[in-house]
mmCIF file of C-alpha atoms in Angstrom:
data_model
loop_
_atom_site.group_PDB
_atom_site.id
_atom_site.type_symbol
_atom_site.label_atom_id
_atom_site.label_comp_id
_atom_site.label_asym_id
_atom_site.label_seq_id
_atom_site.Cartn_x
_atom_site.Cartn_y
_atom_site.Cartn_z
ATOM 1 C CA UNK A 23 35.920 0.332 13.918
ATOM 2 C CA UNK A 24 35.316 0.361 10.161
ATOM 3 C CA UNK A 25 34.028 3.597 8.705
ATOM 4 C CA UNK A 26 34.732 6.055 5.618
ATOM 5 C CA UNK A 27 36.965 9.236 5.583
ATOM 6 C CA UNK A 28 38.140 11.516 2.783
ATOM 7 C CA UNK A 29 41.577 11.241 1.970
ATOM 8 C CA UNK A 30 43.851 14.118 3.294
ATOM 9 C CA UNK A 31 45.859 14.522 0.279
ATOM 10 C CA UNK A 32 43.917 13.683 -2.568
ATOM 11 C CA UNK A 33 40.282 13.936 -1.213
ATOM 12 C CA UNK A 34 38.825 10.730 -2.103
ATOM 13 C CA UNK A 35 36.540 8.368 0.095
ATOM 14 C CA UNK A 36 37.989 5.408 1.444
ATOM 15 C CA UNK A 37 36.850 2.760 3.861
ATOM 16 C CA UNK A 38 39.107 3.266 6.973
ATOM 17 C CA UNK A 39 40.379 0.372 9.159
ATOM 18 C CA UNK A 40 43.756 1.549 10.804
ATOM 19 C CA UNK A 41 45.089 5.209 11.747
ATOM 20 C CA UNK A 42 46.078 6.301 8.940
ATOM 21 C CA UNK A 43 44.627 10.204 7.352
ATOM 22 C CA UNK A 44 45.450 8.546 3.443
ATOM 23 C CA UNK A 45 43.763 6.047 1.004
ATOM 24 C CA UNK A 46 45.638 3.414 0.052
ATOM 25 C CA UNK A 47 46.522 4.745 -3.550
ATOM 26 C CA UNK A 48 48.141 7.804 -1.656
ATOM 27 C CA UNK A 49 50.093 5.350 0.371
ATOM 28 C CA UNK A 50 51.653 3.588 -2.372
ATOM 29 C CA UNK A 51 52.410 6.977 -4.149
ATOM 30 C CA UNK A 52 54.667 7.929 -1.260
ATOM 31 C CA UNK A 53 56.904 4.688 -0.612
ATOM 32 C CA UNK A 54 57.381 5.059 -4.563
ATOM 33 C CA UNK A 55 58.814 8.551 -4.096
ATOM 34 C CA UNK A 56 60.490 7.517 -0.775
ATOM 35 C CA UNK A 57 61.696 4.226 -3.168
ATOM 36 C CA UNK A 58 63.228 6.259 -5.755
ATOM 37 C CA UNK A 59 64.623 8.642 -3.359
ATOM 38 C CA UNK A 60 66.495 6.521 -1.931
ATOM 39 C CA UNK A 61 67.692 4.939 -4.915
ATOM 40 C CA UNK A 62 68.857 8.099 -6.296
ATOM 41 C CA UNK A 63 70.877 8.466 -2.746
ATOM 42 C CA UNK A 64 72.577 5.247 -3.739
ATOM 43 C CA UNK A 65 73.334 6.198 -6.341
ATOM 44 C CA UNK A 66 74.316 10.606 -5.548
ATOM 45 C CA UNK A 67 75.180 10.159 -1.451
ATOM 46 C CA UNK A 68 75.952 13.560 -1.401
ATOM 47 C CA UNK A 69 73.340 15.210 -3.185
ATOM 48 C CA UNK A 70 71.616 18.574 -2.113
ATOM 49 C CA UNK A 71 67.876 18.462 -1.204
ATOM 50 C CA UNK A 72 67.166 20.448 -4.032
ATOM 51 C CA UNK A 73 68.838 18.539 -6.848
ATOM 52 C CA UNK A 74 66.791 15.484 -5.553
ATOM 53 C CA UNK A 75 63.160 17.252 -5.809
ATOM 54 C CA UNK A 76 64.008 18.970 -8.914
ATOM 55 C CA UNK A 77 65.814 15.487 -10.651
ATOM 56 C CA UNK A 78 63.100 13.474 -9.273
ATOM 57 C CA UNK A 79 60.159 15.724 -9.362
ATOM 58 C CA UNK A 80 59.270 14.837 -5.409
ATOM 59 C CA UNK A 81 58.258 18.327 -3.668
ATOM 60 C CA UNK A 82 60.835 20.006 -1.001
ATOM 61 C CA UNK A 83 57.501 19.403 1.646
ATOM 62 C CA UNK A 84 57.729 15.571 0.986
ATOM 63 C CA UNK A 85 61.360 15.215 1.263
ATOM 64 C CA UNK A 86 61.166 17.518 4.445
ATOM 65 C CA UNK A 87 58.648 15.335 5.958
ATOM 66 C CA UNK A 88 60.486 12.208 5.171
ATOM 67 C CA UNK A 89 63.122 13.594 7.267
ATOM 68 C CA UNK A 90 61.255 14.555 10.118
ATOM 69 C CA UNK A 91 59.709 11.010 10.280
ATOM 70 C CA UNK A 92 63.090 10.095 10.813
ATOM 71 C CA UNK A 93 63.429 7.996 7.154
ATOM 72 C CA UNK A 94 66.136 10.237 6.006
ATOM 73 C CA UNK A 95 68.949 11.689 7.373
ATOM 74 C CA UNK A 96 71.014 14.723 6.223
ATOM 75 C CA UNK A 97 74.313 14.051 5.908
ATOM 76 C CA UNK A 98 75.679 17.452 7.157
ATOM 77 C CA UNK A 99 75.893 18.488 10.668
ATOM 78 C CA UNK A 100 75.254 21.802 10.181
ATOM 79 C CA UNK A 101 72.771 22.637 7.807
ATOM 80 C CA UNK A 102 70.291 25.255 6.796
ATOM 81 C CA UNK A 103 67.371 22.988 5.926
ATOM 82 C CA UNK A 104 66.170 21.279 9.040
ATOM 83 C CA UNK A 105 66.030 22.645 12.229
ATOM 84 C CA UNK A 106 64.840 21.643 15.980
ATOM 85 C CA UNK A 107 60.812 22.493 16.404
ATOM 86 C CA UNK A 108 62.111 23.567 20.102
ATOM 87 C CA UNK A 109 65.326 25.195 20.299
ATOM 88 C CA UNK A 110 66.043 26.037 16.204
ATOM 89 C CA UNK A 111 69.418 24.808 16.042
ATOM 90 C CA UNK A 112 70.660 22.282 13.061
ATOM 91 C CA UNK A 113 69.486 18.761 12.978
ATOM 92 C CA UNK A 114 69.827 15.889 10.545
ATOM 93 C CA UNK A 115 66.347 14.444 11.084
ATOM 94 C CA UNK A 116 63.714 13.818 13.230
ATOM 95 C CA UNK A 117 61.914 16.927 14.991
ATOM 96 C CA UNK A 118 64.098 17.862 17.841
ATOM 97 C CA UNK A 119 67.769 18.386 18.406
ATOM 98 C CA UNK A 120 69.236 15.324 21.296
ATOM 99 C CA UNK A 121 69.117 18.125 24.273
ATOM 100 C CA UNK A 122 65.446 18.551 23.418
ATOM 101 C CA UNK A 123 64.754 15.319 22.886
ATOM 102 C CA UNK A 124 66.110 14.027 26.230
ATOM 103 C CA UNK A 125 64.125 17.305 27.635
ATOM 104 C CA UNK A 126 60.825 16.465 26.350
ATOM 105 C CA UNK A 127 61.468 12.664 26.612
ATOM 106 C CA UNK A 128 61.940 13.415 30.727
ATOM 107 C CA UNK A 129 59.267 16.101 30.513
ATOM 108 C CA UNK A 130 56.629 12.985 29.103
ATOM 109 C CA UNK A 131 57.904 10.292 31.662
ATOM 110 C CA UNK A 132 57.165 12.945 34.835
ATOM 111 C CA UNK A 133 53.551 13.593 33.710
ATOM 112 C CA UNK A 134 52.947 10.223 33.142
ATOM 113 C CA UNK A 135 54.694 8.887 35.960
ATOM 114 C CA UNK A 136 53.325 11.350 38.245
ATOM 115 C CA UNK A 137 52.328 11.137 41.835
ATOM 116 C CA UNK A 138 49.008 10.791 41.230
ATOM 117 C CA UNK A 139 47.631 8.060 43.207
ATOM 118 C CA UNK A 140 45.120 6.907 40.672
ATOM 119 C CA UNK A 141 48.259 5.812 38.533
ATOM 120 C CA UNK A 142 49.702 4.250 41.312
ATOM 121 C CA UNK A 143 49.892 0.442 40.729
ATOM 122 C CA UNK A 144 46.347 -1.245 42.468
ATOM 123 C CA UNK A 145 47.310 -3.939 44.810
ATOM 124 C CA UNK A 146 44.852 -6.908 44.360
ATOM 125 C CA UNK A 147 44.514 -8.925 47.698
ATOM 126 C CA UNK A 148 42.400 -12.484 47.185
ATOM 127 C CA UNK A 149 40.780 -13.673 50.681
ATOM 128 C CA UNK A 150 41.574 -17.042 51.199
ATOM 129 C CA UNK A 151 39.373 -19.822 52.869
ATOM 130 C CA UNK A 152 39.980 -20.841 56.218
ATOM 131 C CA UNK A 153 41.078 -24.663 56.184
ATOM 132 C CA UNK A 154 38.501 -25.985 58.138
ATOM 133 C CA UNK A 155 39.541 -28.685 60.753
ATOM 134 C CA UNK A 156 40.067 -32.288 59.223
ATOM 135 C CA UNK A 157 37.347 -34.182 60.148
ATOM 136 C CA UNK A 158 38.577 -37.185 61.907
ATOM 137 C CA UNK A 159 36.869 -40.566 60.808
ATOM 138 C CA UNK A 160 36.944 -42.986 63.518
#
């Protein structure tokens, strides 16, 4: 369904025709950052979240949510920067630590695999015809 919707980030109308909460122009801004990001990574594997906003002028938030989308990882184990949303110990990216992940991935797959029987597979039975007798032609 087409529609309009103001742009989360910058506020402007746009004409919406997918999921997404940004106009297109907002879009393009952030695979640019998450372009020269990168490229800076290339170039600096090892560099601190902090020297990459303030180098690259790209907010802590942004490169924060880059790595909980999973885009980015942190190259240290233990770090101080991201942490699992359920248990609070150090990730690299992504929102939850493995455990937790294999927790709530289990906890999804028994609510929606439930017993409930109108989830259950429906059987679809067809009647078929009787074969009548051949009719003998004499």
């Amino acid at each position: 369904m087409v529609g309009i919707k103001n742009c989360k980030r910058c506020g402007r109308i746009y004409e919406i025709n997918t999921d997404t909460e940004y106009c297109f122009d907002c879009i393009q801004k952030d695979e640019k950052d998450f372009s020269r990001i990168k490229e800076y990574l290339y170039l600096h594997p090892y560099a601190k979240i902090f020297e990459v906003s303030i180098n690259l002028d790209i907010s802590i938030n942004k490169i924060k949510r880059y790595l909980r989308e999973g885009r980015m990882e942190i190259v240290e184990k233990d770090n101080q920067f991201l942490k699992c949303e359920l248990c609070g110990c150090s990730i690299c990216s992504g929102l939850y630590c493995d455990e937790c992940g294999r927790k709530t991935s289990q906890n999804f797959k028994s609510v929606y695999m439930g017993s409930d029987p109108l989830r259950a597979p429906h059987k679809v039975n067809y009647l078929q015809k009787k074969k009548s007798p051949a009719k003998k032609h004499y």
